[in-house]
Amino acid sequence: LGVTQFMPEEDRISHNESQIKAKLYTLMGGRAAERLIYDDLSTGAAMDLEQATRLVRKMVAQWGMSERVGPVSFKSMSEHPFLGREMTEPRDHSEYMQQIIDEEVARILREADEHAYRLLDEHRDELERLTESLIEREVLTEPEIAGLIGKRECANGQDAVSRAHPNPVIASAEEPS
């Protein structure tokens, strides 16, 4: 089991779509790594999957980041923990639109899962180095991670890790307390 944490540097008011997708790929990375290494899945990535689903649902239903749904923003899709959404707030869209939203969420999550898997497969040597180092040291900071896998630049010349995650990264072999 493990965890990746991003240290907050500043309050962010907005994030662009590429930053959101980078976070999504990171969230799907643990699950993809299980498939790649063990050819199996466990419940270990359940919280990441929950966060990824919540993030994608916001992308589709609140932030207008789905071509199929379009540039619309529906009310928060949250549910009351005891009563359920149906009893606490009326839906501001049809069952048909809800089905489209659900299909888009599932599609984007599948694509993110496959993207994370491909990235890990393409960089399996780096994944092995990170794994060995985490087993040995338990915690790695962003500079230590960059030292193990090397820095990569994006097309705009920006460091790939910093572009995807503007806050410092800490990887740990243990679950957060």
mmCIF file of C-alpha atoms in Angstrom:
data_model
loop_
_atom_site.group_PDB
_atom_site.id
_atom_site.type_symbol
_atom_site.label_atom_id
_atom_site.label_comp_id
_atom_site.label_asym_id
_atom_site.label_seq_id
_atom_site.Cartn_x
_atom_site.Cartn_y
_atom_site.Cartn_z
ATOM 1 C CA LEU A 1 0.000 0.000 0.000
ATOM 2 C CA GLY A 2 1.162 3.527 -0.617
ATOM 3 C CA VAL A 3 0.155 7.116 -0.944
ATOM 4 C CA THR A 4 1.144 10.143 -2.990
ATOM 5 C CA GLN A 5 0.629 13.513 -1.358
ATOM 6 C CA PHE A 6 0.903 16.968 -2.855
ATOM 7 C CA MET A 7 1.998 19.677 -0.482
ATOM 8 C CA PRO A 8 -0.088 22.856 -0.824
ATOM 9 C CA GLU A 9 1.992 25.877 -1.736
ATOM 10 C CA GLU A 10 -0.790 28.355 -2.258
ATOM 11 C CA ASP A 11 -4.538 28.545 -2.564
ATOM 12 C CA ARG A 12 -5.569 27.953 -6.149
ATOM 13 C CA ILE A 13 -8.738 29.466 -7.488
ATOM 14 C CA SER A 14 -8.791 27.575 -10.768
ATOM 15 C CA HIS A 15 -7.052 24.718 -12.532
ATOM 16 C CA ASN A 16 -6.803 24.151 -16.252
ATOM 17 C CA GLU A 17 -7.944 20.947 -17.917
ATOM 18 C CA SER A 18 -4.420 19.586 -18.422
ATOM 19 C CA GLN A 19 -3.660 20.005 -14.691
ATOM 20 C CA ILE A 20 -6.897 18.245 -13.791
ATOM 21 C CA LYS A 21 -6.138 15.381 -16.181
ATOM 22 C CA ALA A 22 -2.604 15.061 -14.773
ATOM 23 C CA LYS A 23 -4.090 14.715 -11.286
ATOM 24 C CA LEU A 24 -6.555 12.161 -12.663
ATOM 25 C CA TYR A 25 -3.734 10.093 -14.202
ATOM 26 C CA THR A 26 -1.917 10.213 -10.872
ATOM 27 C CA LEU A 27 -5.027 9.031 -9.038
ATOM 28 C CA MET A 28 -5.401 6.136 -11.489
ATOM 29 C CA GLY A 29 -1.698 5.247 -11.264
ATOM 30 C CA GLY A 30 -1.912 2.930 -8.252
ATOM 31 C CA ARG A 31 -4.647 0.855 -9.826
ATOM 32 C CA ALA A 32 -2.795 0.765 -13.151
ATOM 33 C CA ALA A 33 0.413 -0.305 -11.374
ATOM 34 C CA GLU A 34 -1.428 -3.206 -9.731
ATOM 35 C CA ARG A 35 -2.652 -4.398 -13.127
ATOM 36 C CA LEU A 36 0.808 -3.985 -14.658
ATOM 37 C CA ILE A 37 2.844 -5.631 -11.887
ATOM 38 C CA TYR A 38 0.428 -8.209 -10.461
ATOM 39 C CA ASP A 39 -1.985 -8.647 -13.394
ATOM 40 C CA ASP A 40 -4.701 -8.274 -10.777
ATOM 41 C CA LEU A 41 -6.631 -5.609 -8.897
ATOM 42 C CA SER A 42 -7.176 -5.152 -5.166
ATOM 43 C CA THR A 43 -9.182 -2.818 -2.970
ATOM 44 C CA GLY A 44 -6.009 -0.809 -2.290
ATOM 45 C CA ALA A 45 -6.859 1.898 -4.813
ATOM 46 C CA ALA A 46 -10.467 2.349 -3.642
ATOM 47 C CA MET A 47 -9.938 5.852 -2.227
ATOM 48 C CA ASP A 48 -8.038 6.954 -5.346
ATOM 49 C CA LEU A 49 -10.844 5.626 -7.528
ATOM 50 C CA GLU A 50 -13.416 7.461 -5.408
ATOM 51 C CA GLN A 51 -11.475 10.739 -5.702
ATOM 52 C CA ALA A 52 -10.976 10.225 -9.440
ATOM 53 C CA THR A 53 -14.687 9.589 -9.953
ATOM 54 C CA ARG A 54 -15.610 12.708 -7.987
ATOM 55 C CA LEU A 55 -13.083 14.761 -9.978
ATOM 56 C CA VAL A 56 -14.324 13.503 -13.352
ATOM 57 C CA ARG A 57 -17.964 14.032 -12.375
ATOM 58 C CA LYS A 58 -17.108 17.689 -11.654
ATOM 59 C CA MET A 59 -15.258 17.951 -14.974
ATOM 60 C CA VAL A 60 -18.307 16.682 -16.850
ATOM 61 C CA ALA A 61 -21.259 18.050 -14.877
ATOM 62 C CA GLN A 62 -19.962 21.301 -13.358
ATOM 63 C CA TRP A 63 -16.953 22.576 -15.285
ATOM 64 C CA GLY A 64 -18.099 21.962 -18.871
ATOM 65 C CA MET A 65 -15.070 19.795 -19.739
ATOM 66 C CA SER A 66 -16.918 17.214 -21.825
ATOM 67 C CA GLU A 67 -17.657 17.693 -25.512
ATOM 68 C CA ARG A 68 -20.586 15.285 -25.319
ATOM 69 C CA VAL A 69 -22.300 17.035 -22.394
ATOM 70 C CA GLY A 70 -21.158 20.464 -23.486
ATOM 71 C CA PRO A 71 -20.474 23.749 -21.722
ATOM 72 C CA VAL A 72 -23.083 23.415 -18.993
ATOM 73 C CA SER A 73 -22.937 23.375 -15.221
ATOM 74 C CA PHE A 74 -25.448 21.399 -13.225
ATOM 75 C CA LYS A 75 -25.981 21.675 -9.492
ATOM 76 C CA SER A 76 -23.604 19.845 -7.235
ATOM 77 C CA MET A 77 -24.029 16.130 -7.704
ATOM 78 C CA SER A 78 -23.375 15.380 -4.029
ATOM 79 C CA GLU A 79 -25.589 13.149 -1.957
ATOM 80 C CA HIS A 80 -26.790 13.584 1.590
ATOM 81 C CA PRO A 81 -25.142 10.779 3.583
ATOM 82 C CA PHE A 82 -28.408 9.570 5.107
ATOM 83 C CA LEU A 83 -31.211 10.744 2.852
ATOM 84 C CA GLY A 84 -29.647 10.492 -0.589
ATOM 85 C CA ARG A 85 -29.655 13.219 -3.209
ATOM 86 C CA GLU A 86 -33.193 12.569 -4.403
ATOM 87 C CA MET A 87 -34.756 13.629 -1.094
ATOM 88 C CA THR A 88 -32.500 16.584 -0.334
ATOM 89 C CA GLU A 89 -32.324 18.460 -3.629
ATOM 90 C CA PRO A 90 -34.157 18.207 -6.913
ATOM 91 C CA ARG A 91 -32.114 17.327 -9.978
ATOM 92 C CA ASP A 92 -31.851 20.183 -12.464
ATOM 93 C CA HIS A 93 -31.544 17.879 -15.471
ATOM 94 C CA SER A 94 -33.328 14.894 -16.999
ATOM 95 C CA GLU A 95 -32.738 11.186 -16.464
ATOM 96 C CA TYR A 96 -31.468 11.083 -20.046
ATOM 97 C CA MET A 97 -28.876 13.778 -19.313
ATOM 98 C CA GLN A 98 -27.902 11.939 -16.115
ATOM 99 C CA GLN A 99 -27.300 8.807 -18.185
ATOM 100 C CA ILE A 100 -25.086 10.778 -20.589
ATOM 101 C CA ILE A 101 -23.144 12.254 -17.648
ATOM 102 C CA ASP A 102 -22.665 8.779 -16.148
ATOM 103 C CA GLU A 103 -21.490 7.398 -19.512
ATOM 104 C CA GLU A 104 -19.023 10.274 -19.935
ATOM 105 C CA VAL A 105 -17.666 9.808 -16.414
ATOM 106 C CA ALA A 106 -17.155 6.085 -17.065
ATOM 107 C CA ARG A 107 -15.517 6.760 -20.452
ATOM 108 C CA ILE A 108 -13.098 9.358 -19.092
ATOM 109 C CA LEU A 109 -12.170 7.122 -16.145
ATOM 110 C CA ARG A 110 -11.495 4.169 -18.493
ATOM 111 C CA GLU A 111 -9.352 6.386 -20.727
ATOM 112 C CA ALA A 112 -7.423 7.721 -17.718
ATOM 113 C CA ASP A 113 -6.877 4.186 -16.410
ATOM 114 C CA GLU A 114 -5.526 3.072 -19.799
ATOM 115 C CA HIS A 115 -3.365 6.207 -20.103
ATOM 116 C CA ALA A 116 -1.854 5.616 -16.647
ATOM 117 C CA TYR A 117 -1.243 1.950 -17.519
ATOM 118 C CA ARG A 118 0.498 2.843 -20.808
ATOM 119 C CA LEU A 119 2.676 5.453 -19.092
ATOM 120 C CA LEU A 120 3.744 3.010 -16.391
ATOM 121 C CA ASP A 121 4.368 0.266 -18.949
ATOM 122 C CA GLU A 122 6.476 2.617 -21.103
ATOM 123 C CA HIS A 123 8.469 3.677 -18.026
ATOM 124 C CA ARG A 124 8.613 0.365 -16.207
ATOM 125 C CA ASP A 125 12.344 0.703 -15.452
ATOM 126 C CA GLU A 126 11.702 3.982 -13.631
ATOM 127 C CA LEU A 127 8.742 2.400 -11.819
ATOM 128 C CA GLU A 128 11.013 -0.419 -10.606
ATOM 129 C CA ARG A 129 13.625 2.101 -9.384
ATOM 130 C CA LEU A 130 10.969 4.066 -7.512
ATOM 131 C CA THR A 131 9.554 0.878 -6.001
ATOM 132 C CA GLU A 132 12.965 -0.322 -4.795
ATOM 133 C CA SER A 133 13.775 3.091 -3.350
ATOM 134 C CA LEU A 134 10.420 3.350 -1.559
ATOM 135 C CA ILE A 135 10.883 -0.110 -0.048
ATOM 136 C CA GLU A 136 14.320 0.927 1.157
ATOM 137 C CA ARG A 137 13.586 4.500 2.328
ATOM 138 C CA GLU A 138 9.778 4.548 2.778
ATOM 139 C CA VAL A 139 9.393 8.238 1.810
ATOM 140 C CA LEU A 140 10.619 10.114 -1.273
ATOM 141 C CA THR A 141 10.453 13.846 -1.919
ATOM 142 C CA GLU A 142 10.067 15.457 -5.332
ATOM 143 C CA PRO A 143 13.837 16.077 -5.762
ATOM 144 C CA GLU A 144 14.549 12.439 -4.819
ATOM 145 C CA ILE A 145 11.962 11.232 -7.323
ATOM 146 C CA ALA A 146 13.475 13.445 -10.036
ATOM 147 C CA GLY A 147 16.908 12.020 -9.189
ATOM 148 C CA LEU A 148 15.637 8.475 -9.688
ATOM 149 C CA ILE A 149 13.670 8.963 -12.894
ATOM 150 C CA GLY A 150 15.303 12.085 -14.328
ATOM 151 C CA LYS A 151 13.658 15.368 -15.196
ATOM 152 C CA ARG A 152 11.440 15.494 -18.231
ATOM 153 C CA GLU A 153 10.427 18.638 -20.027
ATOM 154 C CA CYS A 154 7.105 19.387 -21.650
ATOM 155 C CA ALA A 155 6.828 20.969 -25.077
ATOM 156 C CA ASN A 156 6.761 24.405 -23.421
ATOM 157 C CA GLY A 157 10.074 23.705 -21.653
ATOM 158 C CA GLN A 158 8.485 23.365 -18.218
ATOM 159 C CA ASP A 159 9.431 20.471 -15.934
ATOM 160 C CA ALA A 160 6.814 17.726 -16.468
ATOM 161 C CA VAL A 161 6.302 16.946 -12.755
ATOM 162 C CA SER A 162 5.930 20.616 -11.788
ATOM 163 C CA ARG A 163 3.580 21.284 -14.709
ATOM 164 C CA ALA A 164 1.309 18.405 -13.797
ATOM 165 C CA HIS A 165 1.517 19.031 -10.070
ATOM 166 C CA PRO A 166 2.479 22.589 -9.192
ATOM 167 C CA ASN A 167 2.820 21.611 -5.526
ATOM 168 C CA PRO A 168 5.739 19.526 -4.212
ATOM 169 C CA VAL A 169 5.255 15.762 -4.362
ATOM 170 C CA ILE A 170 5.902 13.303 -1.543
ATOM 171 C CA ALA A 171 5.550 9.564 -2.150
ATOM 172 C CA SER A 172 5.273 7.180 0.765
ATOM 173 C CA ALA A 173 5.208 3.406 1.034
ATOM 174 C CA GLU A 174 2.745 3.694 3.917
ATOM 175 C CA GLU A 175 -0.849 4.833 4.129
ATOM 176 C CA PRO A 176 -1.423 8.327 5.577
ATOM 177 C CA SER A 177 -2.186 8.435 9.290
#
